[in-house]
mmCIF file of C-alpha atoms in Angstrom:
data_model
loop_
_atom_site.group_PDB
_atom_site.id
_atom_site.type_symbol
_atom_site.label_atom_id
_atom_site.label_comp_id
_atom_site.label_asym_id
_atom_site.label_seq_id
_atom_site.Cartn_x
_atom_site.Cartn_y
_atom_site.Cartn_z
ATOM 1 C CA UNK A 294 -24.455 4.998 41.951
ATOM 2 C CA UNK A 295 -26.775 3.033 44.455
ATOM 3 C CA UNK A 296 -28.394 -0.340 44.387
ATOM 4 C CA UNK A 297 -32.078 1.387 42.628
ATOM 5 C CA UNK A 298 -30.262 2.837 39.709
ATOM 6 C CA UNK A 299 -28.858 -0.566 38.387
ATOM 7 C CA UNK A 300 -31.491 -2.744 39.411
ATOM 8 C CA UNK A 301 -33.243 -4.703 36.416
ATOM 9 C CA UNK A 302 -36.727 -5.609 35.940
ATOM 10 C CA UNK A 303 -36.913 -9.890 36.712
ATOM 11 C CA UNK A 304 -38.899 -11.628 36.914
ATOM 12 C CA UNK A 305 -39.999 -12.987 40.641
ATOM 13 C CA UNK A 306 -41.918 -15.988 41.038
ATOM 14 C CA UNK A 307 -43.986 -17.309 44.060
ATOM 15 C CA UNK A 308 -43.806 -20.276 45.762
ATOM 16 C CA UNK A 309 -47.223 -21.671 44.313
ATOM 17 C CA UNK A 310 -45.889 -20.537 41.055
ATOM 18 C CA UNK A 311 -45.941 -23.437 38.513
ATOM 19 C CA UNK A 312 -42.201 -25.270 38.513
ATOM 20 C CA UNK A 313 -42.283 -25.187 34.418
ATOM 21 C CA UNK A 314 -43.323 -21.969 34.752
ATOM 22 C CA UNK A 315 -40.121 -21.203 36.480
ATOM 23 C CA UNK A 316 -37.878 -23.498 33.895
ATOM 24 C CA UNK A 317 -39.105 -21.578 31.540
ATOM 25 C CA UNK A 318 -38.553 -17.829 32.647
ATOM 26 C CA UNK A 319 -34.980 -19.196 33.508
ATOM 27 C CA UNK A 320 -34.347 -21.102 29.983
ATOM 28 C CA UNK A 321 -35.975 -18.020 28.188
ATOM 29 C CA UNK A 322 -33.941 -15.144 29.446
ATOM 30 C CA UNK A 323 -30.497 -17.352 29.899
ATOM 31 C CA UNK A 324 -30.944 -16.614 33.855
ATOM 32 C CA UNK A 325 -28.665 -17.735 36.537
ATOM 33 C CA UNK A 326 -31.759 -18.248 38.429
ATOM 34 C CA UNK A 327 -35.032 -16.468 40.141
ATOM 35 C CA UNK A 328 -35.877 -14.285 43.224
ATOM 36 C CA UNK A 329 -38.441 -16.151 44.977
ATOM 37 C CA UNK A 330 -41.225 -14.313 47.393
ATOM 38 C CA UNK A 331 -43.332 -15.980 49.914
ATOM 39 C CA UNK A 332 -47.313 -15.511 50.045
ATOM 40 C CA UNK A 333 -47.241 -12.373 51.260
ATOM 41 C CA UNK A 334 -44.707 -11.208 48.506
ATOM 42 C CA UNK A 335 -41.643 -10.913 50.860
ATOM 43 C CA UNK A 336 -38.504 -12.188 48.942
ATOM 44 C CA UNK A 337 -38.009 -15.468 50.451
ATOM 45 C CA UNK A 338 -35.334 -17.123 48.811
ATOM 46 C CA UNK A 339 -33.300 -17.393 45.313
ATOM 47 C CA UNK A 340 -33.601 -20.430 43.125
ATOM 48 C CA UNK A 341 -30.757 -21.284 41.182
ATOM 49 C CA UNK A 342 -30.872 -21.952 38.249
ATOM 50 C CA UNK A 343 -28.665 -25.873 38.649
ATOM 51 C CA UNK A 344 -32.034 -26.463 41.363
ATOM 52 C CA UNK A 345 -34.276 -26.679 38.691
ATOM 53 C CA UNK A 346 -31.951 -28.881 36.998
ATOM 54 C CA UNK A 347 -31.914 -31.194 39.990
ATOM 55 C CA UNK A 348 -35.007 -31.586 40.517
ATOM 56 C CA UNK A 349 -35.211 -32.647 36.634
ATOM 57 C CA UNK A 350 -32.856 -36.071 37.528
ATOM 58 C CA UNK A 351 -35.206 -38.326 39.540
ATOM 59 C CA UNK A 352 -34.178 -38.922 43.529
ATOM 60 C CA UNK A 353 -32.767 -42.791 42.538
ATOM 61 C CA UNK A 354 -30.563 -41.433 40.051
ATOM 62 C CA UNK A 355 -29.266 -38.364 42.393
ATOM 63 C CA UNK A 356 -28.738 -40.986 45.274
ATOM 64 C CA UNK A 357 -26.736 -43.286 42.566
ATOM 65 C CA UNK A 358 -25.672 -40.891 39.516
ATOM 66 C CA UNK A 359 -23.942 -43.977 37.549
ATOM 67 C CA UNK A 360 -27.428 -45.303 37.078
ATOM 68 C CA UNK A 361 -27.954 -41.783 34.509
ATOM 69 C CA UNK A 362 -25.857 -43.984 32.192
ATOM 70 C CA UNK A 363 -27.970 -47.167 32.711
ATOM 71 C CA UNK A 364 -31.043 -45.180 31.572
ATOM 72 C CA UNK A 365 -30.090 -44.108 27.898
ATOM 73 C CA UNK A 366 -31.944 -41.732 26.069
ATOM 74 C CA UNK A 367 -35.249 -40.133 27.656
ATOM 75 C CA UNK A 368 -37.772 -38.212 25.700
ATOM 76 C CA UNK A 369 -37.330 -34.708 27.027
ATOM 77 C CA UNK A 370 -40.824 -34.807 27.860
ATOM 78 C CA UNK A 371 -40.235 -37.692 30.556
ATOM 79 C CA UNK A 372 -37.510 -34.981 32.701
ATOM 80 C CA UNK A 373 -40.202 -32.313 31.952
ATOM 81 C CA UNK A 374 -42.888 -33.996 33.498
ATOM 82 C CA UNK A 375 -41.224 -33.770 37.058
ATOM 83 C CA UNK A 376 -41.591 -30.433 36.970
ATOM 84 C CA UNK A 377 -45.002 -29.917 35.548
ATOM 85 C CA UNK A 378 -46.849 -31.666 38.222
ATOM 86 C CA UNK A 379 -44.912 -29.343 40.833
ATOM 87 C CA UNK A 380 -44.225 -25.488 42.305
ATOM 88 C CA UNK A 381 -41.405 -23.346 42.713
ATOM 89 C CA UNK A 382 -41.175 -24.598 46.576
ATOM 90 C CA UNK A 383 -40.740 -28.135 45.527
ATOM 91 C CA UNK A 384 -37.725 -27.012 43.804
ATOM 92 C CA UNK A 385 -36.470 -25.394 46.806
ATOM 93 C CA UNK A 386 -33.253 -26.728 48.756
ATOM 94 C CA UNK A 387 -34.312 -27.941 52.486
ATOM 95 C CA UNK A 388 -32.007 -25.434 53.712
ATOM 96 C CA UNK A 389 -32.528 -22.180 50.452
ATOM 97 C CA UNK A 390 -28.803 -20.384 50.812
ATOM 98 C CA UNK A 391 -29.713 -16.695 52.284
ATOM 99 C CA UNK A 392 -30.829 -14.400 49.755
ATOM 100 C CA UNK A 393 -29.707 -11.040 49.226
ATOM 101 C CA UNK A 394 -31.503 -8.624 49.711
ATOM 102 C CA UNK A 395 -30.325 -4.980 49.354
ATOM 103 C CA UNK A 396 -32.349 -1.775 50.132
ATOM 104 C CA UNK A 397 -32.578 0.846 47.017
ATOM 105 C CA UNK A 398 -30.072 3.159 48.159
ATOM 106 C CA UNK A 399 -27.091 0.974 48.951
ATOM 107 C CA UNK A 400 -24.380 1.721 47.506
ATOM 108 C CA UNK A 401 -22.041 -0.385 44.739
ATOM 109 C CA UNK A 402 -19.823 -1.808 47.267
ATOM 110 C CA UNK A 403 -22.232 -2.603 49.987
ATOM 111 C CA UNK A 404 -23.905 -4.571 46.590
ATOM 112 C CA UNK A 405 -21.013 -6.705 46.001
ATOM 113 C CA UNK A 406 -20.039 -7.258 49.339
ATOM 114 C CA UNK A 407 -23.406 -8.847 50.167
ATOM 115 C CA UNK A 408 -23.002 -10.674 47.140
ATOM 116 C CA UNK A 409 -19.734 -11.957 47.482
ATOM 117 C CA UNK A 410 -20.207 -13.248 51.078
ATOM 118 C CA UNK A 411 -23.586 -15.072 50.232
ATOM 119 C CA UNK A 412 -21.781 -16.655 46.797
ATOM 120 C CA UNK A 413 -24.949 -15.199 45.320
ATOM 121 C CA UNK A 414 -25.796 -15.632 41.235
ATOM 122 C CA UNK A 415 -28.147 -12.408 41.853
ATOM 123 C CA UNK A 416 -29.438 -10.238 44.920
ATOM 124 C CA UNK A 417 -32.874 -8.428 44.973
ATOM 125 C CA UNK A 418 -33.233 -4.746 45.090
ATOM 126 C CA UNK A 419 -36.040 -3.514 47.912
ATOM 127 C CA UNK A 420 -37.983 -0.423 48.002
ATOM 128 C CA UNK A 421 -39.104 -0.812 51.226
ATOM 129 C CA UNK A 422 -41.098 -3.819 51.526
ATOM 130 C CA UNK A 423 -41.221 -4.117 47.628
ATOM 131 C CA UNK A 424 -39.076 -5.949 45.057
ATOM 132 C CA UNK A 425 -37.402 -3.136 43.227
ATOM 133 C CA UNK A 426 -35.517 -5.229 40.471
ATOM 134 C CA UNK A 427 -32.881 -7.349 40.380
ATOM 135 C CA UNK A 428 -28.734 -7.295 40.257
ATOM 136 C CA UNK A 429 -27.639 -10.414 38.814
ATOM 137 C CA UNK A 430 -23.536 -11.225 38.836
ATOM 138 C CA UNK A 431 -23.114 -10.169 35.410
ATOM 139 C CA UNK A 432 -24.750 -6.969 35.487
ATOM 140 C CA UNK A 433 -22.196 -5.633 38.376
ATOM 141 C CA UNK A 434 -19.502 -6.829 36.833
ATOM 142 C CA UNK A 435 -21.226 -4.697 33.477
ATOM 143 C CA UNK A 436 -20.974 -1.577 35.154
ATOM 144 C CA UNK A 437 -17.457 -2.280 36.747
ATOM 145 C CA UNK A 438 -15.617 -3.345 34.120
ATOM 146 C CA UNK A 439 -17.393 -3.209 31.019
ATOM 147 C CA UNK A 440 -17.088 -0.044 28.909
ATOM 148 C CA UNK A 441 -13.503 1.071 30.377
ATOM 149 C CA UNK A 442 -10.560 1.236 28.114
ATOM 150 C CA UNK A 443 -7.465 -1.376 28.362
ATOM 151 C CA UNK B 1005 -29.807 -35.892 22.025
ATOM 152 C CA UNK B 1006 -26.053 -36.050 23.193
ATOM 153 C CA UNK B 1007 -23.840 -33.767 25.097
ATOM 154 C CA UNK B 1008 -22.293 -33.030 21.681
ATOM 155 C CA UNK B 1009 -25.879 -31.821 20.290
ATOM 156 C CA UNK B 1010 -26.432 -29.415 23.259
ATOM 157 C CA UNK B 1011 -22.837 -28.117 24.026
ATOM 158 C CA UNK B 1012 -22.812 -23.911 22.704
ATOM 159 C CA UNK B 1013 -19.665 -22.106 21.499
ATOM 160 C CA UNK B 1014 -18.787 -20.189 25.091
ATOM 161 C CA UNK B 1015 -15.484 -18.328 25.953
ATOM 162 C CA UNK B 1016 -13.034 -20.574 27.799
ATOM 163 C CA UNK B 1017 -10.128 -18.997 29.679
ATOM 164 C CA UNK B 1018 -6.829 -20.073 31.261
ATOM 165 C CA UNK B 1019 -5.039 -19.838 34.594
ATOM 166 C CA UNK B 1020 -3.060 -16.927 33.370
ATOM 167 C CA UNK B 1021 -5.673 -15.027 31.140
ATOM 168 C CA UNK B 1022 -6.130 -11.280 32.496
ATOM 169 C CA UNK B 1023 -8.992 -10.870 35.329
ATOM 170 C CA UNK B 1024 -10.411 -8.246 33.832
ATOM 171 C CA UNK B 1025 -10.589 -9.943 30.444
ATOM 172 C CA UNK B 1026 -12.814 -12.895 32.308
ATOM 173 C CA UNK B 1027 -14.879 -9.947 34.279
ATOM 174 C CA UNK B 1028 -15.649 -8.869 30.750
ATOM 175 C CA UNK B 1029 -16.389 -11.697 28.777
ATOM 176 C CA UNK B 1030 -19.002 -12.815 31.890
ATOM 177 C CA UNK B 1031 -20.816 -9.348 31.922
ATOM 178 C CA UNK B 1032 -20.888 -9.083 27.879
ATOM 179 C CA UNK B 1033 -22.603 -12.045 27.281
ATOM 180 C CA UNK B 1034 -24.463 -11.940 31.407
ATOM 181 C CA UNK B 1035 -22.798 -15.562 31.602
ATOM 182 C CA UNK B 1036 -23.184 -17.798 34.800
ATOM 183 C CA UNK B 1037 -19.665 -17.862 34.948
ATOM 184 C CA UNK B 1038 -16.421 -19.459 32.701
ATOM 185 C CA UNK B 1039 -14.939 -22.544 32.518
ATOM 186 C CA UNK B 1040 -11.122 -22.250 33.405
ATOM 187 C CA UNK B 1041 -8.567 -24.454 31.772
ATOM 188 C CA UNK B 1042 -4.573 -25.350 33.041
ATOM 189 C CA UNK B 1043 -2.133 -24.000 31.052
ATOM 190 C CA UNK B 1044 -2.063 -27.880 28.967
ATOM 191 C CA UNK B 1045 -5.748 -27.053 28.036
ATOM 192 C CA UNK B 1046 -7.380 -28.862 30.317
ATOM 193 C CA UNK B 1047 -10.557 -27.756 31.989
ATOM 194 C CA UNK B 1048 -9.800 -27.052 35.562
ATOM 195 C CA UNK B 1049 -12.545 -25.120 37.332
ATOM 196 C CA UNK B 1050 -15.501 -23.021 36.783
ATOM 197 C CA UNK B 1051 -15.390 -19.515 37.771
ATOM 198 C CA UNK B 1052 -18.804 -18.508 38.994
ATOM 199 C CA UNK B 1053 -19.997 -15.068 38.074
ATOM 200 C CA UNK B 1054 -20.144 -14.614 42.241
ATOM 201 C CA UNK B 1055 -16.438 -15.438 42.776
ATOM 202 C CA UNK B 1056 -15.284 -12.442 40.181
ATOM 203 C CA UNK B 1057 -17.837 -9.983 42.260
ATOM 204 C CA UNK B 1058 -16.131 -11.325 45.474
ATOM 205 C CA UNK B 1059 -12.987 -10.380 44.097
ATOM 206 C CA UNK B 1060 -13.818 -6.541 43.341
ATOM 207 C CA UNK B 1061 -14.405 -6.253 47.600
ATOM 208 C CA UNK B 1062 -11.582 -5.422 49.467
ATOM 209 C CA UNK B 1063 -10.272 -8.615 52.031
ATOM 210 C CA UNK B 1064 -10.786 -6.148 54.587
ATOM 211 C CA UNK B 1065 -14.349 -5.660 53.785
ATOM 212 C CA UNK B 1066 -15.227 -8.871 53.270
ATOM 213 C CA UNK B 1067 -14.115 -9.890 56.446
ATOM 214 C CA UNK B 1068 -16.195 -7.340 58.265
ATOM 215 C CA UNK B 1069 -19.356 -6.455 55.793
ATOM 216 C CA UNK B 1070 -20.658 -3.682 57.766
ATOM 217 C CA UNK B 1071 -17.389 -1.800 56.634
ATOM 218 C CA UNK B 1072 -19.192 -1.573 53.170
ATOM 219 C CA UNK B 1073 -21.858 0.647 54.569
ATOM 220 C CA UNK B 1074 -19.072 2.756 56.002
ATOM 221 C CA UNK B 1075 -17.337 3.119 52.450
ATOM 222 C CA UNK B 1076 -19.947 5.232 51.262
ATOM 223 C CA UNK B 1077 -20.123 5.842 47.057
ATOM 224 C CA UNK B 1078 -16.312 4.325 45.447
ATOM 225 C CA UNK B 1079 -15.260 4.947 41.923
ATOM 226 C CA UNK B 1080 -15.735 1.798 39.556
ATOM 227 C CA UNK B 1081 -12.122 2.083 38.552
ATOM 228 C CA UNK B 1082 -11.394 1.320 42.105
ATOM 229 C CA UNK B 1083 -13.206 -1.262 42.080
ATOM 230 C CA UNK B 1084 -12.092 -2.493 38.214
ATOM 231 C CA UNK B 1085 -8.539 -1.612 39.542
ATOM 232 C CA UNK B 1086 -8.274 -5.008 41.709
ATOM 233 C CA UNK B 1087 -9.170 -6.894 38.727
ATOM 234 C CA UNK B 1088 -6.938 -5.112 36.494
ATOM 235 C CA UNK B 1089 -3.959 -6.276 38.126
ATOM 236 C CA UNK B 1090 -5.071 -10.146 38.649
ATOM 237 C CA UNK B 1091 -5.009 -13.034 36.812
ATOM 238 C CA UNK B 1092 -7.974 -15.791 37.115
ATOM 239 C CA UNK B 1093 -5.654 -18.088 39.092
ATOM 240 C CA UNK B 1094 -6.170 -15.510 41.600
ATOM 241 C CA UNK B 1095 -9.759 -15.196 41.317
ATOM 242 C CA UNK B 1096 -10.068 -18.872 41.932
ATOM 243 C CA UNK B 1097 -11.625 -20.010 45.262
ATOM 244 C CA UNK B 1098 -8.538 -22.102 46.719
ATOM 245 C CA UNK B 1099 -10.901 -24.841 46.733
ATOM 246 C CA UNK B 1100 -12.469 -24.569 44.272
ATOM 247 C CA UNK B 1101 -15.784 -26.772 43.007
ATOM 248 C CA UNK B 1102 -15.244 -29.740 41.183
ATOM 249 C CA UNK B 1103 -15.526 -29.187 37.462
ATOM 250 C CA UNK B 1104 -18.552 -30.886 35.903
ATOM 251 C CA UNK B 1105 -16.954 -32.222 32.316
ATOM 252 C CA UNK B 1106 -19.175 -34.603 30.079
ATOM 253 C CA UNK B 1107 -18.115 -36.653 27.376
ATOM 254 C CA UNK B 1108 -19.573 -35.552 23.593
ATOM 255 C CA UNK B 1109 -21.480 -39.057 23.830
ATOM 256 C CA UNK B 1110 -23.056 -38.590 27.238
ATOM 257 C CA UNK B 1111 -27.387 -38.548 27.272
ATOM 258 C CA UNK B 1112 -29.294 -35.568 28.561
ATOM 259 C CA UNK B 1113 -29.707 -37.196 31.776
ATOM 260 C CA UNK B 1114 -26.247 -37.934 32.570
ATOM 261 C CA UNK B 1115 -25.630 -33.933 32.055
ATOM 262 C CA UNK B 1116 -28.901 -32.880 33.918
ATOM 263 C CA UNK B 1117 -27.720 -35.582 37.135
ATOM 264 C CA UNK B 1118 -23.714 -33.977 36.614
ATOM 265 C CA UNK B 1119 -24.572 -30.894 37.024
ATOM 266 C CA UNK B 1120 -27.655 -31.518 39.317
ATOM 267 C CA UNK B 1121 -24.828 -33.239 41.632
ATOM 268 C CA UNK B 1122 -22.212 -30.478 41.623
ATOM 269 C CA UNK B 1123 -24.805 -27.603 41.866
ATOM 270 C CA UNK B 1124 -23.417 -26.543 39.189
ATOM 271 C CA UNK B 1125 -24.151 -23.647 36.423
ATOM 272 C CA UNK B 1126 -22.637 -25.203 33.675
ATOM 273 C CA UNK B 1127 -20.480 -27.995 32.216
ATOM 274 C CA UNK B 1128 -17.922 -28.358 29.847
ATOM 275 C CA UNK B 1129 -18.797 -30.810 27.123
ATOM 276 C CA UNK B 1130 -15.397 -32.861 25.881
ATOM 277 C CA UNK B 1131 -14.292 -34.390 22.666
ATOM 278 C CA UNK B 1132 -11.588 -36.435 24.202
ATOM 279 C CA UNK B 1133 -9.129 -33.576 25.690
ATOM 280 C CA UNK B 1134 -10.536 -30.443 23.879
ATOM 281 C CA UNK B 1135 -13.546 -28.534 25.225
ATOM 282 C CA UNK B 1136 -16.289 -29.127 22.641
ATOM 283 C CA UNK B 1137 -18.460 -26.467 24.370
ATOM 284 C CA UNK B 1138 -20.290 -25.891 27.000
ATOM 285 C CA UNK B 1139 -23.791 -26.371 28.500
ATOM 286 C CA UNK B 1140 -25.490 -24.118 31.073
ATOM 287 C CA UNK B 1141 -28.557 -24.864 33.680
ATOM 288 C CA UNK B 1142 -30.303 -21.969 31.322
ATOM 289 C CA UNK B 1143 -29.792 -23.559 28.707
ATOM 290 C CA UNK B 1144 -30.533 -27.525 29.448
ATOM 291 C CA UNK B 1145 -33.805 -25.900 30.985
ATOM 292 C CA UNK B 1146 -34.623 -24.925 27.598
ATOM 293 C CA UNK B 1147 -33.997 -27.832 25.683
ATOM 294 C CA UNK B 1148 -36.174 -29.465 28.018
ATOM 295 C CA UNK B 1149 -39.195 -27.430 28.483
ATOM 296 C CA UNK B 1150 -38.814 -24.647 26.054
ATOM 297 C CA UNK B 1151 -41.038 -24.974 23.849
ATOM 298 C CA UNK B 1152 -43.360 -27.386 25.319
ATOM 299 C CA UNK B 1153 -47.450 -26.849 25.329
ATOM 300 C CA UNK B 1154 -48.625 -26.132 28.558
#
């Protein structure tokens, strides 16, 4: 089994993608997060999920996180504002962990090896200079474990 | 909207519960990962999705990645085999990232700056010392901008 024949379709985002765009293609599928490509559609980076969420919580309550208990109750459409006036690479950490990136015919092990030492939610799937699909976690762990009796 | 109103039904295992069991219940229901509790109940850790995949890879091959390549094709039982015989105490980083727990009373911005703070992909929700549920990036990213207008 190599890394093409359990690769997923994902969806990949660009930087100049819209950051609710990107909430939402995480909140609709239940994803850990999203493969990122730069301009020129190179995977650049992966976006998890908890960085969206981040950049929800304005920077004076991140710097001070008892003041999220000073503020009450906010309309959800006050937290969904911050991320409807900006793009994925807002929501980008200064330093975006390394992604992994695997080439189609890796095999399973060289898969969750990459995966394991990156600490990596998901790890994108080339074919040659094109994003193949997607392995998230989960879907490893699927084929590892899932269907095998006790 | 309170923790309480968010928090989902979502598998919780112990110290002692069967690795494979917690490999399972992550791929069936492609979860970001579990919350772990101590053997009195209470949450102790989350158990990403990565740390499980980390734990299929032999030490000696995560310690020297290139030996993956090497490997060639292995059988998933080998690679189920490892988790067979573990518990999740094992699978635990030995440091491992500080649980994000909210109260049932706590606002949608106290979870959103919790979990923005530990980078975390979920939280457990608490009604005093039982888990009430849980709430994941995915799905405070939905409550938020789901189902929004553009």
């Amino acid at each position: 089994m190599r890394a093409r024949d359990i690769a997923e379709a994902y969806p990949v985002v660009g930087v100049d993608t819209s950051a609710l765009v990107a909430a939402r293609l995480i909140a609709g599928d239940r994803l850990p997060g999203l493969v990122v490509t730069d301009r020129d559609g190179t995977p650049k980076a992966v976006l998890p999920a908890s960085e969206v969420v981040r950049f929800l919580v304005p920077d004076y309550v991140q710097d001070d996180p008892t003041l999220a208990g000073v503020l009450g109750e906010v309309p959800t459409e006050w937290l969904a504002g911050r991320l409807r006036k900006a793009t994925v690479a807002e929501l980008l950490p200064v330093r975006p962990a390394e992604l992994a990136v695997l080439q189609s015919d890796d095999t399973l092990v060289e898969l969750a090896a990459t995966m394991a030492r990156l600490r990596s939610p998901l790890c994108a799937v080339m074919d040659g200079k094109r994003v193949l699909g997607v392995v998230t976690a989960a879907r490893l762990l699927e084929l590892v474990c899932g269907g095998q009796p006790e």
